[in-house]
Short mmCIF file of C-alpha atoms and ligand atoms in Angstrom, two decimals:
data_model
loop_
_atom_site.label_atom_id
_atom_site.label_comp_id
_atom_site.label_asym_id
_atom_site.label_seq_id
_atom_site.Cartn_x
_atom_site.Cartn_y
_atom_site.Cartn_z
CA UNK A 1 -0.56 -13.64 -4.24
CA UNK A 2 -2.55 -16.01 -2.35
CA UNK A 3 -4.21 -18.61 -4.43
CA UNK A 4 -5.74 -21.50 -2.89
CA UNK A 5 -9.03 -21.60 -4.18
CA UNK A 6 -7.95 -21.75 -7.64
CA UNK A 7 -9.29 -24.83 -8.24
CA UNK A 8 -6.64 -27.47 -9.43
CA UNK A 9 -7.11 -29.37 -12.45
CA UNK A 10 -5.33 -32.51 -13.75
CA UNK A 11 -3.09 -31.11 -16.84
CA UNK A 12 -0.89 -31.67 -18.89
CA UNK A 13 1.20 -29.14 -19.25
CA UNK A 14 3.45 -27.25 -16.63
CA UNK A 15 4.38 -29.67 -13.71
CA UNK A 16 1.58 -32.41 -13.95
CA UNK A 17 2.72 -34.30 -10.43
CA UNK A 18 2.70 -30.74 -8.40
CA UNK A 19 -0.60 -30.28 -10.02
CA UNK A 20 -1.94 -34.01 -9.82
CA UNK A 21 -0.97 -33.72 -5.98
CA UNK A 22 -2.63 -30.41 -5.54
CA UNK A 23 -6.05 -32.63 -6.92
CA UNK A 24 -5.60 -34.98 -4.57
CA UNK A 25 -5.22 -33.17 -1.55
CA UNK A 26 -8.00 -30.74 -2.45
CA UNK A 27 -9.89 -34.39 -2.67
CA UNK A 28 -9.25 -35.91 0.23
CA UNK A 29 -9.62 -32.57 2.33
CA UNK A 30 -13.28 -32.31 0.63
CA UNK A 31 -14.47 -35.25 0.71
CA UNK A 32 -12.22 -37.47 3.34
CA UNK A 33 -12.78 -40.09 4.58
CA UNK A 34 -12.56 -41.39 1.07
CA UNK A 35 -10.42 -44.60 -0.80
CA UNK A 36 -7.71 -44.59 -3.54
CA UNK A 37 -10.33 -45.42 -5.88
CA UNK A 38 -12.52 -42.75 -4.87
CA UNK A 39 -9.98 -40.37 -5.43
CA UNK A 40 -9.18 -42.18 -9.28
CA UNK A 41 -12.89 -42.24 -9.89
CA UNK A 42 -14.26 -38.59 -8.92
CA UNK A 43 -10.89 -36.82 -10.37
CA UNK A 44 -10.17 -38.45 -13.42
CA UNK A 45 -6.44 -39.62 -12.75
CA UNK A 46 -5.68 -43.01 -13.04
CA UNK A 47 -5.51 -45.47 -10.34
CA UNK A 48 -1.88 -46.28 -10.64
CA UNK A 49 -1.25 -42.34 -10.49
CA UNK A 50 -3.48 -42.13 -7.26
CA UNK A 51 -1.63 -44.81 -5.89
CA UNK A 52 2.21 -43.25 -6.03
CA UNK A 53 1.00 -39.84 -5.06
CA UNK A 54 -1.11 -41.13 -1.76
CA UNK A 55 1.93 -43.01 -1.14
CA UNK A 56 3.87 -40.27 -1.56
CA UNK A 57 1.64 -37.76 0.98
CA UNK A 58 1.43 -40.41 3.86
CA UNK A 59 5.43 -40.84 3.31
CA UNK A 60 5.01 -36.73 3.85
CA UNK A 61 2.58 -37.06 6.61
CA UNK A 62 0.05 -35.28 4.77
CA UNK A 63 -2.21 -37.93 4.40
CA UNK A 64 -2.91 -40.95 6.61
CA UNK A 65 -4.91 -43.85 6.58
CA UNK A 66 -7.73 -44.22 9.01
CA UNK A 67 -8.45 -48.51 9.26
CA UNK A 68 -11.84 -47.71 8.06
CA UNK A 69 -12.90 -49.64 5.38
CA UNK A 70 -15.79 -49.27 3.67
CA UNK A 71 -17.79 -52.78 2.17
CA UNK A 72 -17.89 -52.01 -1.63
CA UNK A 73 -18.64 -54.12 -4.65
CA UNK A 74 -15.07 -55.88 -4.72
CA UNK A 75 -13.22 -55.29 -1.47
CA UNK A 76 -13.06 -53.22 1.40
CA UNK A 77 -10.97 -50.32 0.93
CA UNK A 78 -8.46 -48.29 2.91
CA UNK A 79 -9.87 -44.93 3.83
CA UNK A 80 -7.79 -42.09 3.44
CA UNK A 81 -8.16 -38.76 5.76
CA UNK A 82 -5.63 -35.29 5.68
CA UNK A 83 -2.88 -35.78 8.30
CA UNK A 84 -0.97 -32.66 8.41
CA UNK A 85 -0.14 -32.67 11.83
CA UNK A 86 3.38 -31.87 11.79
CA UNK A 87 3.12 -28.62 10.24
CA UNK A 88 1.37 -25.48 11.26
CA UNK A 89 0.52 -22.12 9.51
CA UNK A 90 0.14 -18.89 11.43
CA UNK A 91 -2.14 -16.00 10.96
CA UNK A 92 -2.08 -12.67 12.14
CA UNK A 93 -4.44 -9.77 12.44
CA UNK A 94 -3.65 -5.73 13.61
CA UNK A 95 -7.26 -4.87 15.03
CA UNK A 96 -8.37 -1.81 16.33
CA UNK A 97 -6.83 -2.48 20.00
CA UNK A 98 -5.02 -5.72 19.88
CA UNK A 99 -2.76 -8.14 17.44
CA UNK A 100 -3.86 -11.64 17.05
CA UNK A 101 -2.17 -14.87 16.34
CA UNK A 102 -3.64 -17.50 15.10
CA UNK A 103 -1.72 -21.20 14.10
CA UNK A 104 -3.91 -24.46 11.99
CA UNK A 105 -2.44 -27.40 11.36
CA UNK A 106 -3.28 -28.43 8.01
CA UNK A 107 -6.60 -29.96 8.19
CA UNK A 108 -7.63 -26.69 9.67
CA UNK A 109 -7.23 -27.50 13.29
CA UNK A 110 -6.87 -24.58 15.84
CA UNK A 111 -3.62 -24.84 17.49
CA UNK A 112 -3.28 -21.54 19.33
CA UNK A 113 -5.45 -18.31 19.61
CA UNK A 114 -3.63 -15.20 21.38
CA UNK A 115 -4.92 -11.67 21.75
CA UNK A 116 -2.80 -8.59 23.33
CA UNK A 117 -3.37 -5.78 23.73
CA UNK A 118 -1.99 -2.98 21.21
CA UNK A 119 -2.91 0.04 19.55
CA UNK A 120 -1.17 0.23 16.45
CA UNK A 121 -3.11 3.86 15.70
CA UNK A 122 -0.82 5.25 17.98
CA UNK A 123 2.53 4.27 17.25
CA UNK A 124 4.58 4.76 13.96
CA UNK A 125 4.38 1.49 12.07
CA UNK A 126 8.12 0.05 12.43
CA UNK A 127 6.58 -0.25 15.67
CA UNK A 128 3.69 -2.13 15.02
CA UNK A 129 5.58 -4.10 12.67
CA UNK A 130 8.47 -5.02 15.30
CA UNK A 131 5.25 -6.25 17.86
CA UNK A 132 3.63 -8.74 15.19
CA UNK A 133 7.32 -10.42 15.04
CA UNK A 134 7.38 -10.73 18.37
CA UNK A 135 4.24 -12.50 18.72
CA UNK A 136 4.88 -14.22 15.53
CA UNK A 137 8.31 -15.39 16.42
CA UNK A 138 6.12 -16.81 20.13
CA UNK A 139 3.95 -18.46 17.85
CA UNK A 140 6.68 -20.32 15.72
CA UNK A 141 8.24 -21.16 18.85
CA UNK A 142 5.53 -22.58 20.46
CA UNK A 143 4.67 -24.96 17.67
CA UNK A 144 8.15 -25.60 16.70
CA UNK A 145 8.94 -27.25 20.36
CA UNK A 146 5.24 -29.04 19.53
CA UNK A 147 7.35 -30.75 16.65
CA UNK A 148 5.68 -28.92 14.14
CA UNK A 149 7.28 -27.58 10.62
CA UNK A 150 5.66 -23.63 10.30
CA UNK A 151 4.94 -23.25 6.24
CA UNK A 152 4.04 -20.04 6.48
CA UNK A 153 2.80 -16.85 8.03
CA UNK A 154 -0.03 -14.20 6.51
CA UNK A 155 -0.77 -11.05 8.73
CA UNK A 156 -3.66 -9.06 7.93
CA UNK A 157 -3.43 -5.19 7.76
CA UNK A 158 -6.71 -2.80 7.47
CA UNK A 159 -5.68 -1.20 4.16
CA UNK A 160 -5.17 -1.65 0.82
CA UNK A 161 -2.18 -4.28 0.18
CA UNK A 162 -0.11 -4.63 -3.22
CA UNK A 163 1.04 -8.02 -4.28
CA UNK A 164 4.01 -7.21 -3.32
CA UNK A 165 3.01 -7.53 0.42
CA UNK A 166 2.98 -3.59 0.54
CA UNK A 167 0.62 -1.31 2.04
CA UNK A 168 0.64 1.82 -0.09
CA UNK A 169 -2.32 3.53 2.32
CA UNK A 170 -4.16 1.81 5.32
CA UNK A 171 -5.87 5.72 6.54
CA UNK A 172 -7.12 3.80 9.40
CA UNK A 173 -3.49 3.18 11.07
CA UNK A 174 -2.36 6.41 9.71
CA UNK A 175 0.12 4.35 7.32
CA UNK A 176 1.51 5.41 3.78
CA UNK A 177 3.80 3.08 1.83
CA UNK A 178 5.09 0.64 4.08
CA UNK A 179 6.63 -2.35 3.37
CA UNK A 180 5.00 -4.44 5.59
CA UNK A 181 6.31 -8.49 3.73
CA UNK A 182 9.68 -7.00 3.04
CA UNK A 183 10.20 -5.35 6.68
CA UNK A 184 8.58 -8.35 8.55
CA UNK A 185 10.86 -11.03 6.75
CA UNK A 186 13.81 -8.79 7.93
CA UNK A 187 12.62 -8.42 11.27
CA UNK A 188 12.33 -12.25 11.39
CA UNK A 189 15.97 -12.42 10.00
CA UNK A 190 14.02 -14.41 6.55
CA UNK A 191 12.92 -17.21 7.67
CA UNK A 192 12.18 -20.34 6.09
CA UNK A 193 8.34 -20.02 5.81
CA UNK A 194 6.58 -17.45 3.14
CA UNK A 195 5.70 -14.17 5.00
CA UNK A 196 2.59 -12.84 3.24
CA UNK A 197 0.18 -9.90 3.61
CA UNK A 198 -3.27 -9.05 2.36
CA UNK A 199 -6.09 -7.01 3.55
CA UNK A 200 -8.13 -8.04 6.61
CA UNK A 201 -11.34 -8.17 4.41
CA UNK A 202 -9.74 -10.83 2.02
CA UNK A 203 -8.57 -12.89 5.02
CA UNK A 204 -11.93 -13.01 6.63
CA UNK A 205 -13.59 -13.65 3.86
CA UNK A 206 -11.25 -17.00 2.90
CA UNK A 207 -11.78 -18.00 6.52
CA UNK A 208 -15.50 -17.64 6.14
CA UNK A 209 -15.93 -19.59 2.53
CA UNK A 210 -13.46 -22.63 4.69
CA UNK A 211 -14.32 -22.79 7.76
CA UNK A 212 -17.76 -20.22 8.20
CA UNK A 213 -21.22 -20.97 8.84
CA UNK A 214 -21.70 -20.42 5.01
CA UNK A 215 -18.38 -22.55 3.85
CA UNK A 216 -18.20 -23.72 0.17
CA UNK A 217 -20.42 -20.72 -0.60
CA UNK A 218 -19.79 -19.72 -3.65
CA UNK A 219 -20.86 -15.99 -3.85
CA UNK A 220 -20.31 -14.31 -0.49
CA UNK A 221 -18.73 -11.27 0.76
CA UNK A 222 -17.42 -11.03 4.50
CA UNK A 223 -17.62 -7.51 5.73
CA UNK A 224 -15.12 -6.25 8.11
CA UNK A 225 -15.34 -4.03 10.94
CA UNK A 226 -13.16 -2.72 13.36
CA UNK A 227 -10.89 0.51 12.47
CA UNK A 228 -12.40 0.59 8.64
CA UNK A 229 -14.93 -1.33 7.12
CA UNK A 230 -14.03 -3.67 3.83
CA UNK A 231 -15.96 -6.22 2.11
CA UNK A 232 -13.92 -9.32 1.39
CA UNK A 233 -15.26 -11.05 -1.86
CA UNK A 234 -15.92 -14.84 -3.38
CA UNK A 235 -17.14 -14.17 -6.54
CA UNK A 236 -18.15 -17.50 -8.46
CA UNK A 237 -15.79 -19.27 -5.71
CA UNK A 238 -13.03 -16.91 -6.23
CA UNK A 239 -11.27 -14.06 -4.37
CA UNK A 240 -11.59 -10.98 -6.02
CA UNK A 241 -9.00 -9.12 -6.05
CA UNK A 242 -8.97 -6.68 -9.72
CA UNK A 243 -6.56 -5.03 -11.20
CA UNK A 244 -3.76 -3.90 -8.46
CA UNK A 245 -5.56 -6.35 -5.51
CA UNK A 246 -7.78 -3.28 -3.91
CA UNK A 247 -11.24 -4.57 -4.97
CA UNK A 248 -13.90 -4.34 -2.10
CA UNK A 249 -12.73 -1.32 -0.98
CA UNK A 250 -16.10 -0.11 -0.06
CA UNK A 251 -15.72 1.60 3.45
CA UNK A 252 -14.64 5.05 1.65
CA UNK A 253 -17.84 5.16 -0.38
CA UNK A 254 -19.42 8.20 0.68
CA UNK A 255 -23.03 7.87 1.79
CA UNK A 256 -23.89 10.97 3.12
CA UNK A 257 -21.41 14.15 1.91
CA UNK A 258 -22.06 16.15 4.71
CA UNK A 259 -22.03 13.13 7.13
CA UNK A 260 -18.83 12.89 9.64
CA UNK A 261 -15.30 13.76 8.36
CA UNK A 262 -13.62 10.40 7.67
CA UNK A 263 -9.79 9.37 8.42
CA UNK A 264 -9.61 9.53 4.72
CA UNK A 265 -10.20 12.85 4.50
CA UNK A 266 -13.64 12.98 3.04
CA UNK A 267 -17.26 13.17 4.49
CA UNK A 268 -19.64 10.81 5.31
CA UNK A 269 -17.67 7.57 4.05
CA UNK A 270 -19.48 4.00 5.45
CA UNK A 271 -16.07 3.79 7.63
CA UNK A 272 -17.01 7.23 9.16
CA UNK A 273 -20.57 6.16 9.80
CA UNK A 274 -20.42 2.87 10.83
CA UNK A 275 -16.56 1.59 11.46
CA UNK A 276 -15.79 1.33 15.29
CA UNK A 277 -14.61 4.79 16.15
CA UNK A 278 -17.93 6.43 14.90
CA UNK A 279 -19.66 3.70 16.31
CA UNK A 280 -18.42 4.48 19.89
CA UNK A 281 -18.53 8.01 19.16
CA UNK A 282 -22.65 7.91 18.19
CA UNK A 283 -23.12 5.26 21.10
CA UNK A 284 -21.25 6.43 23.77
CA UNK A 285 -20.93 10.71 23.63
CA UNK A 286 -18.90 11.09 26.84
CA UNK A 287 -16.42 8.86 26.08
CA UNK A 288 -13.69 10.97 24.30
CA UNK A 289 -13.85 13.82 27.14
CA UNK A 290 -10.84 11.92 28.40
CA UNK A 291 -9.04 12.13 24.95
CA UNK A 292 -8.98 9.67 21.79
CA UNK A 293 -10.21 6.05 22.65
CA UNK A 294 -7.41 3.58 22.02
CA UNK A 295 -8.89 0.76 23.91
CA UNK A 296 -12.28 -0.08 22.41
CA UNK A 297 -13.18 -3.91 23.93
CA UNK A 298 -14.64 -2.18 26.67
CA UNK A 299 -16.34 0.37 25.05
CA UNK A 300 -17.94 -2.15 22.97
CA UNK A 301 -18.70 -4.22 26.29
CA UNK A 302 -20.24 -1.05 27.60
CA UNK A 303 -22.41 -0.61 24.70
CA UNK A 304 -23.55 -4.22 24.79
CA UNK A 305 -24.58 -4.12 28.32
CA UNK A 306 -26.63 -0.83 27.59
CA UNK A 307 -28.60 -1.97 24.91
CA UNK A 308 -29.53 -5.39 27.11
CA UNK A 309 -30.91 -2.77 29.29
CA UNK A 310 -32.94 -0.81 26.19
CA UNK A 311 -30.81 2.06 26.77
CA UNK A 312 -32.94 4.35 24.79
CA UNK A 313 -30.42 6.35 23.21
CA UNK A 314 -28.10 3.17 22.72
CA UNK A 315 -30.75 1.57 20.95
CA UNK A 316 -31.58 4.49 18.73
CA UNK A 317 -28.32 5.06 17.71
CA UNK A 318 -27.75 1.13 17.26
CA UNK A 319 -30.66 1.01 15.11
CA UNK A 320 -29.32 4.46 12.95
CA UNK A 321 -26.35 2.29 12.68
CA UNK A 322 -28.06 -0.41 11.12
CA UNK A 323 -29.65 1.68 8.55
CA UNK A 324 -25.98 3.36 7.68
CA UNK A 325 -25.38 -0.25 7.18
CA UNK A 326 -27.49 -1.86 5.35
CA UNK A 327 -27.83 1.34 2.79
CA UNK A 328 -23.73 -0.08 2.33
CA UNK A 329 -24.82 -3.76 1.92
CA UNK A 330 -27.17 -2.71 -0.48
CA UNK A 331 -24.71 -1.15 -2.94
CA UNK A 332 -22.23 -4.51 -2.49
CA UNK A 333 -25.87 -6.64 -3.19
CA UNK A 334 -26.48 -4.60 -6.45
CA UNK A 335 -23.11 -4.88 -7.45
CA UNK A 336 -22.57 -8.37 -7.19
CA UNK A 337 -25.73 -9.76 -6.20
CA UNK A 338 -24.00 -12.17 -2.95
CA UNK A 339 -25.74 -15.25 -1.56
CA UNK A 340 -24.84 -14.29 1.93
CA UNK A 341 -23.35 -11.02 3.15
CA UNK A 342 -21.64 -11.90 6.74
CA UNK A 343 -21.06 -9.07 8.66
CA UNK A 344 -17.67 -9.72 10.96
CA UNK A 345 -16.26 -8.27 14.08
CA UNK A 346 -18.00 -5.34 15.85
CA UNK A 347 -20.85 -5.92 14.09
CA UNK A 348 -20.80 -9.50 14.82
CA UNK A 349 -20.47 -8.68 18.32
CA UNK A 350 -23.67 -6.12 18.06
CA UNK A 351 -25.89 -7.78 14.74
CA UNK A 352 -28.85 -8.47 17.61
CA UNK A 353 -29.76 -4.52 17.69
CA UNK A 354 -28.09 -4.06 14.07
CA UNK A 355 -29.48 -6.79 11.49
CA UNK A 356 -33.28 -6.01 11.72
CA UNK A 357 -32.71 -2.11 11.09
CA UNK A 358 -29.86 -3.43 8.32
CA UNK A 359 -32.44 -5.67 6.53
CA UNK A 360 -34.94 -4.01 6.18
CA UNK A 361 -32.80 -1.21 5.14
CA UNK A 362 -31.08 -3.43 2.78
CA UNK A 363 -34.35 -4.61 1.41
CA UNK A 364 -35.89 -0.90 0.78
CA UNK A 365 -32.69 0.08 -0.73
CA UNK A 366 -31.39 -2.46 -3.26
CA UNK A 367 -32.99 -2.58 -6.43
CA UNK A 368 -33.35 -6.25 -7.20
CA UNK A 369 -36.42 -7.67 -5.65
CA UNK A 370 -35.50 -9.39 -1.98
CA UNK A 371 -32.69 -7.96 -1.94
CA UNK A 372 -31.41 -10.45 -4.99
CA UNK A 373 -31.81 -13.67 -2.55
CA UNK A 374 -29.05 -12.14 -0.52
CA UNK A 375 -29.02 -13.38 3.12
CA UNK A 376 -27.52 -10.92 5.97
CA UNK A 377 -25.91 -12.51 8.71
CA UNK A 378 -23.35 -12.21 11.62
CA UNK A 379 -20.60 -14.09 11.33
CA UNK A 380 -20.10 -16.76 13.88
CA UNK A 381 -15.98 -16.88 13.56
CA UNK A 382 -13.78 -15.64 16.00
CA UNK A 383 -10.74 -13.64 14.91
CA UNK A 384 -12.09 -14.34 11.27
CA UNK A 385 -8.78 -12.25 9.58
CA UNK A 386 -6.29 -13.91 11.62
CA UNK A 387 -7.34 -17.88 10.93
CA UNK A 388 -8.25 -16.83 7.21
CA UNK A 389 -3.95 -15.86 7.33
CA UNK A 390 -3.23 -19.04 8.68
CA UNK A 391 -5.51 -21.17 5.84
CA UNK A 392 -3.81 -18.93 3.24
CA UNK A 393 -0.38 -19.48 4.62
CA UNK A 394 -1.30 -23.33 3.78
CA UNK A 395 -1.29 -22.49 0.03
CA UNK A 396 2.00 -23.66 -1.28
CA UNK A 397 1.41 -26.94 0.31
CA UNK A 398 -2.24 -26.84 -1.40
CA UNK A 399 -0.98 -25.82 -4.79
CA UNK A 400 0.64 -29.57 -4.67
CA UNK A 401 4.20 -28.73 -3.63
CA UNK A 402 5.43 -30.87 -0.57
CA UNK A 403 7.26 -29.40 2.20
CA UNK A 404 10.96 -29.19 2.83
CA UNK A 405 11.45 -31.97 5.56
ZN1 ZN B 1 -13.15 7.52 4.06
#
């Protein structure tokens, strides 16, 4: 499992230089520009430690010095910033009409963003499975020939996802047991890099605690939308996962039992009232007279454009969605009583005509006072699943173990 915001500790027990390395880097990515004595003073290890391990990271190219110095009592000293340019994780995402790719190097610089089209509800899932290696294997090649060492690859699926990397039911896609790790490192012939999966909810919500408008947040849950709705959650700075790793799986709570039949099977479900399909369905009533939607961008388009014009019945169902919503957020705001609940794609895309029918929704309906302090927002990441698989691909190297050269 992914597990890079377990915070590292100097120890000693276990491997004490994987885990003294994993301190530093966490440092120097948190609080870089910074010296070798920083580093000694703020995490406890001594200097002559520091010393071999920074040596040791710019030898990797994981580290590099900057020339800044920095007048302190004593001498100027050396500052020290993450490097990390020759190597490059990718994410990937399966969204409700597309795949995404998405590559960092390892300070968390964008390297590539690509979108095609492809509607993985319609085919059987070897299919979708054999698409994300292709794009994968165009993303490894394009920052390969950039010089760049890939150290991993995390694709997130809209489902529930073992540790194993399997997804034992993902209703959305219409997928039962598949073995999405194990079949992807086949189709890629195993490569050298970790192939990992986890839910899209997770994924977004690491991307949003790094790199978000709410980063180093400690209590926050990223809410997914697209084909099903999930809450990703950082619980006291952690990803929680429970028991079997399906914690947040809160878009098949049933909100109204005689509401819409879900692709779950049962009524009413927040996925069924809110999710993208229903969504399109409430918004737009013509639009399946053709047959099933598979292409929903410009649906969504559509619907945006209409409520610019105060489309009367786009606005009244917008705002109907907003209450569906925020009677969901209020159950994840009792339950773990959030800082910030983001709300990600399609509701990103529509939180102008959403959020004020969704707060004050939220507010009526949650039982601590304001709502416990819990801020709504829309998240202001693109692709939020997709880069949150390429910051978790980063993990070995962040757990202190250097790459192969
Ligand atoms: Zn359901």
């Amino acid at each position: 499992m992914i597990s890079i915001h377990n915070e590292p500790q100097p120890t000693d027990l276990g491997d004490v230089r994987v885990a003294n390395r994993a301190v530093v880097l966490r440092h120097v990515r948190l609080h870089a520009p910074c010296s070798r004595a920083d580093i000694a003073a703020r995490t406890g290890l001594n200097k002559a430690t520091v010393s071999s391990l920074v040596t040791e990271l710019i030898d990797m190219r994981l580290v590099r010095e900057t020339g800044l110095t920095e007048n302190r009592v004593g001498r100027p000293a050396t500052m020290l910033v993450l490097d990390g340019e020759p190597y490059a994780a990718l994410g990937l995402q399966i969204g409700p009409d597309e795949l995404v790719a998405v590559a960092v190097d390892l300070g968390g610089n964008r390297l590539l963003t690509w979108r095609r089209a492809f509607a993985a509800t319609t085919v059987p899932p070897t299919e979708t499975l054999r698409a994300l290696a292709a794009l994968a294997r165009r993303a490894v090649g394009r920052v390969t020939a950039q010089g760049r060492t890939v150290l991993g690859l995390t694709v997130g699926v809209p489902g529930l996802v073992d540790p194993s990397g399997a997804v034992p039911l993902a209703t959305a896609l219409g997928w039962r047991d598949v073995p999405v790790a194990a079949e992807l490192r086949a189709i890629l012939r195993d490569p050298e890099f970790t192939v990992g999966v986890d839910s899209v909810a997770n994924l977004a919500a690491l991307a949003e605690q790094r790199h978000g408008a709410y980063a180093g947040s400690t209590d926050l849950v990223h809410l997914t939308g697209g084909l099903t709705v999930g809450a990703g959650i950082i619980a006291a700075g952690r990803l929680l996962r429970g028991g079997r790793g399906f914690a947040g799986g809160i878009g098949h709570l049933s909100l109204d039992p005689a509401g819409p039949t879900c692709t779950c099977g049962a009524r009413g479900c927040l996925t069924a009232l809110v999710g993208l399909p229903a969504v399109v369905r409430r918004l737009l009533p013509d639009v399946e007279a053709d047959g099933p939607v598979i292409d929903y961008l410009p649906e969504l388009t559509r619907i945006v454009a209409l409520a610019r014009q105060d489309d009367p019945g786009v606005c009244s169902g917008l705002a109907e969605t907003g209450r569906h919503l925020g009677r969901g957020v209020a159950v994840l705001v009792d339950l773990l009583n959030p800082e910030t609940v983001v709300l990600g794609d399609h509701f990103a895309t529509l939180a102008p005509w959403l959020l004020p029918a969704a707060r004050s929704e939220l507010a009526a309906r949650a039982h601590a006072p304001g709502a416990g302090g819990c801020r709504l927002e829309a998240s202001t990441l693109d692709t939020a699943a997709a880069l949150g698989g390429a910051t978790a691909a980063l993990a070995t190297v962040e757990a202190g173990r250097l790459p192969a050269r």
